[in-house]
GROMACS .gro file of C-alpha atoms in nm:
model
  141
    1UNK     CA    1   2.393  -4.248  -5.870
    2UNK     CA    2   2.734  -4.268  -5.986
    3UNK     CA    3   2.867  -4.447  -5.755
    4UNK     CA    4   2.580  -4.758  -5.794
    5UNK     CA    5   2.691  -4.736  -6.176
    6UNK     CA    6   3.021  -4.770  -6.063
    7UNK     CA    7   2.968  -5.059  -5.859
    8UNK     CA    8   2.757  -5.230  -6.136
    9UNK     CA    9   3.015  -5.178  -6.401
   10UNK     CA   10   3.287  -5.290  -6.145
   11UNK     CA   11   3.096  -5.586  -5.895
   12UNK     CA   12   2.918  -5.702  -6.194
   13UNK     CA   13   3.216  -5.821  -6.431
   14UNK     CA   14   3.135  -5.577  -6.676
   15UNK     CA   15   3.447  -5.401  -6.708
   16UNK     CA   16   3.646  -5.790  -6.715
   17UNK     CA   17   3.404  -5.814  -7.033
   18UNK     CA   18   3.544  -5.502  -7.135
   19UNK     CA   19   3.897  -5.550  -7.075
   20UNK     CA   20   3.842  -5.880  -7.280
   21UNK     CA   21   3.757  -5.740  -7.581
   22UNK     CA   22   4.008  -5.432  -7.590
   23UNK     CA   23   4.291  -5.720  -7.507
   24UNK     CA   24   4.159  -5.934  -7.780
   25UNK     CA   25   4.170  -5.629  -8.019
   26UNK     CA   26   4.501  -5.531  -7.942
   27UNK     CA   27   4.591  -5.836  -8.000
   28UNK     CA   28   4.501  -5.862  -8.325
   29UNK     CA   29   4.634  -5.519  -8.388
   30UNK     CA   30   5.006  -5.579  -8.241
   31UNK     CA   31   5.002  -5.906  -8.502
   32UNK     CA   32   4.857  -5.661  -8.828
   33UNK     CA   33   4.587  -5.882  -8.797
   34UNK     CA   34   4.238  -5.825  -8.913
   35UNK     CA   35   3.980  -5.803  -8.611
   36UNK     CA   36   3.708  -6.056  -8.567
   37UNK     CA   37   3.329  -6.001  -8.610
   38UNK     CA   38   3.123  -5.800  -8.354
   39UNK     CA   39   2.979  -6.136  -8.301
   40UNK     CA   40   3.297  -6.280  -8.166
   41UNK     CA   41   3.367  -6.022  -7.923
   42UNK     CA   42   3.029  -5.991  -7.821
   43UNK     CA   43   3.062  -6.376  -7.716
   44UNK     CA   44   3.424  -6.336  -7.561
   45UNK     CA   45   3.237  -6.039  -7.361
   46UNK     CA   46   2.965  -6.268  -7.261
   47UNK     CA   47   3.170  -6.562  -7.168
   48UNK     CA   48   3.415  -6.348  -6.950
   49UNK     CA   49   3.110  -6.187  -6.732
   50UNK     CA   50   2.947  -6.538  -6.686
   51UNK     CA   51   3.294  -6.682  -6.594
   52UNK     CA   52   3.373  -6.427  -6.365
   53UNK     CA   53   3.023  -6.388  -6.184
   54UNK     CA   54   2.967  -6.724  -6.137
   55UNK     CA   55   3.127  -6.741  -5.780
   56UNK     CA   56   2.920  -6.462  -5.654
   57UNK     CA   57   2.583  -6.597  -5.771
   58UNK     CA   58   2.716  -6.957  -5.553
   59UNK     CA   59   2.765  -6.775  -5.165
   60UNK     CA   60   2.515  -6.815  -4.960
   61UNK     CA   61   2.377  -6.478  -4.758
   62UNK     CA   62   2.607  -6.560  -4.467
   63UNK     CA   63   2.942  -6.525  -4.666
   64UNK     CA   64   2.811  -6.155  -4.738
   65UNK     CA   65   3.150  -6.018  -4.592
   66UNK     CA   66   3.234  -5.799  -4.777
   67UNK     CA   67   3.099  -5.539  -5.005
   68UNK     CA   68   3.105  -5.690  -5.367
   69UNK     CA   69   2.934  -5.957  -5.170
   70UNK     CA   70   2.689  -5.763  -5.020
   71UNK     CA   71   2.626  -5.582  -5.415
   72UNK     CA   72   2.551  -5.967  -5.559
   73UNK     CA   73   2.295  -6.034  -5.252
   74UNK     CA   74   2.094  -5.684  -5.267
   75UNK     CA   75   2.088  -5.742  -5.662
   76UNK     CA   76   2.064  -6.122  -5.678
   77UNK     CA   77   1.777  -6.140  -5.890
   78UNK     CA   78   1.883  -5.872  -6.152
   79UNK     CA   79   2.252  -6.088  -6.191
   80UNK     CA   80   2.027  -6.418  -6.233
   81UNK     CA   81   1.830  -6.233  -6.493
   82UNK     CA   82   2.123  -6.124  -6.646
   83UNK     CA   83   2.362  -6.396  -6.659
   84UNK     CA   84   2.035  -6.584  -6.803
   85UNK     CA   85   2.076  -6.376  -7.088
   86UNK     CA   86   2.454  -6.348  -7.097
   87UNK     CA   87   2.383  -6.737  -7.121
   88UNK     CA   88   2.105  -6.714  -7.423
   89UNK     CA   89   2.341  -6.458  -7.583
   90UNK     CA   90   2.631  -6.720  -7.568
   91UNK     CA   91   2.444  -7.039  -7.711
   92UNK     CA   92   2.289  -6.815  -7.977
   93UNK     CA   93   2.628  -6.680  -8.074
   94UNK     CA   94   2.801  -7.056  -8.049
   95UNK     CA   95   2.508  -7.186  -8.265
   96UNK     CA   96   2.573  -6.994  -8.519
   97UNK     CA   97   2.933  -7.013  -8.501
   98UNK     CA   98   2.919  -7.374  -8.567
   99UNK     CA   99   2.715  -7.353  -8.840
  100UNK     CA  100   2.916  -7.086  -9.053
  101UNK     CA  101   3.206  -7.224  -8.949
  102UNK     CA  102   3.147  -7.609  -8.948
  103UNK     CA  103   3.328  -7.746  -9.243
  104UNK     CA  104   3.633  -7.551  -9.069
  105UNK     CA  105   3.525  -7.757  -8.742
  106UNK     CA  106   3.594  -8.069  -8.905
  107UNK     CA  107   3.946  -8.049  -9.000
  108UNK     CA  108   4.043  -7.960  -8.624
  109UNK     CA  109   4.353  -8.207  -8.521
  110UNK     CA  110   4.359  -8.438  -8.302
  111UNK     CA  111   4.591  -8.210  -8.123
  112UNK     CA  112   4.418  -7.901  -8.151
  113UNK     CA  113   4.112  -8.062  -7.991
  114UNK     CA  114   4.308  -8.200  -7.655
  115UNK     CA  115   4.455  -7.840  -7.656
  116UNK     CA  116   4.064  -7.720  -7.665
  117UNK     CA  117   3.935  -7.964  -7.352
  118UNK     CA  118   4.263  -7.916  -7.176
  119UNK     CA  119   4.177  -7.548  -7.202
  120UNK     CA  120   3.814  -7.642  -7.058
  121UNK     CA  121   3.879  -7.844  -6.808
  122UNK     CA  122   4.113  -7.627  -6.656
  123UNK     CA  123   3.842  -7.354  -6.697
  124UNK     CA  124   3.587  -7.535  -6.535
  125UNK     CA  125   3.851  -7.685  -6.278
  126UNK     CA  126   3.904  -7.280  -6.181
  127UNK     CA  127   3.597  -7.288  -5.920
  128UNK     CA  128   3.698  -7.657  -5.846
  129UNK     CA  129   3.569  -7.986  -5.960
  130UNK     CA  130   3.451  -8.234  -5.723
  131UNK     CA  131   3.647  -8.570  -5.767
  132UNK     CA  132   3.464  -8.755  -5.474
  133UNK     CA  133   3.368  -8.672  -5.113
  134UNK     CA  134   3.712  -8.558  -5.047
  135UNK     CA  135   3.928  -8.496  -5.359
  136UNK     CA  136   3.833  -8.150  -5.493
  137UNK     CA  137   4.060  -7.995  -5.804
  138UNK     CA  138   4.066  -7.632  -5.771
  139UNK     CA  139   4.347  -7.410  -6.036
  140UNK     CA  140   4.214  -7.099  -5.833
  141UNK     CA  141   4.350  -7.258  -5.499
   0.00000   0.00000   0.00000
C-alpha cells in the first residue's frame, strides 16, 4: 500500500507540483515578500503536474521500458481523468485571474509580453515542436 502511494505521489508529478509551490513560497519569503493567493499556487501546482505528465500520457504501450512507464500504462485512464481535471482546474483558475486582474493585463509592455511568449514557446518547444516533416525544435534534446 505504501509503496503504490509512493509511486503515485512520485510517477504521477505530484511531488514536482509540490516542490513548485514550496519553491515559489520560499521565494517570496527570501525577498520579505507577501505570498500569493491559494489560488495562485493551486494553478502553479496544476500547471507543473500537467507539464510534467504530459510525456507519459504520449508513449505508446511498446515504449513501456521501464517502470514509471509501466505505472502511466496500468493507470492510464485514472492520469487521463486526472490531468482532465488538472486541465478544468487550470482554465477555471486563469479565467478568473483575468478577470480580477484585467485592468492590470492591459498595461503589460510591449516587452513584458515577448518575455511572456518567449517563455511559452520555449515551454511548449520542451517536448518539441514540429517545424515540417523533418525540422523538429526540441529544448529537452
Amino acid at each position: 500500500m505504501l509503496k503504490k502511494l509512493a509511486r503515485f505521489i512520485f510517477y504521477g508529478n505530484y511531488f514536482y507540483g509540490c516542490c513548485t509551490v514550496a519553491l515559489a513560497i520560499e521565494a517570496n519569503l527570501q525577498q520579505s515578500l507577501p505570498l500569493n493567493s491559494i489560488f495562485f499556487y493551486l494553478l502553479l501546482y496544476c500547471g507543473t503536474v500537467i507539464f510534467y505528465t504530459y510525456a507519459y500520457i504520449q508513449e505508446k504501450k511498446a515504449a513501456y521500458i521501464n517502470k514509471r512507464n509501466q505505472w502511466y500504462g496500468e493507470n492510464r485512464n485514472f492520469i487521463k481523468f486526472t490531468q482532465l481535471l488538472l486541465i478544468t482546474i487550470s482554465a477555471l483558475l486563469a479565467l478568473y485571474f483575468t478577470i480580477k486582474y484585467h485592468n492590470q493585463l492591459l498595461n503589460i509592455t510591449p516587452l513584458q509580453a515577448s518575455a511572456l511568449i518567449i517563455a511559452g514557446v520555449i515551454a511548449l518547444a520542451y517536448y518539441g515542436i514540429s517545424l515540417g516533416s523533418s525540422l523538429k525544435i526540441s529544448t529537452r534534446n
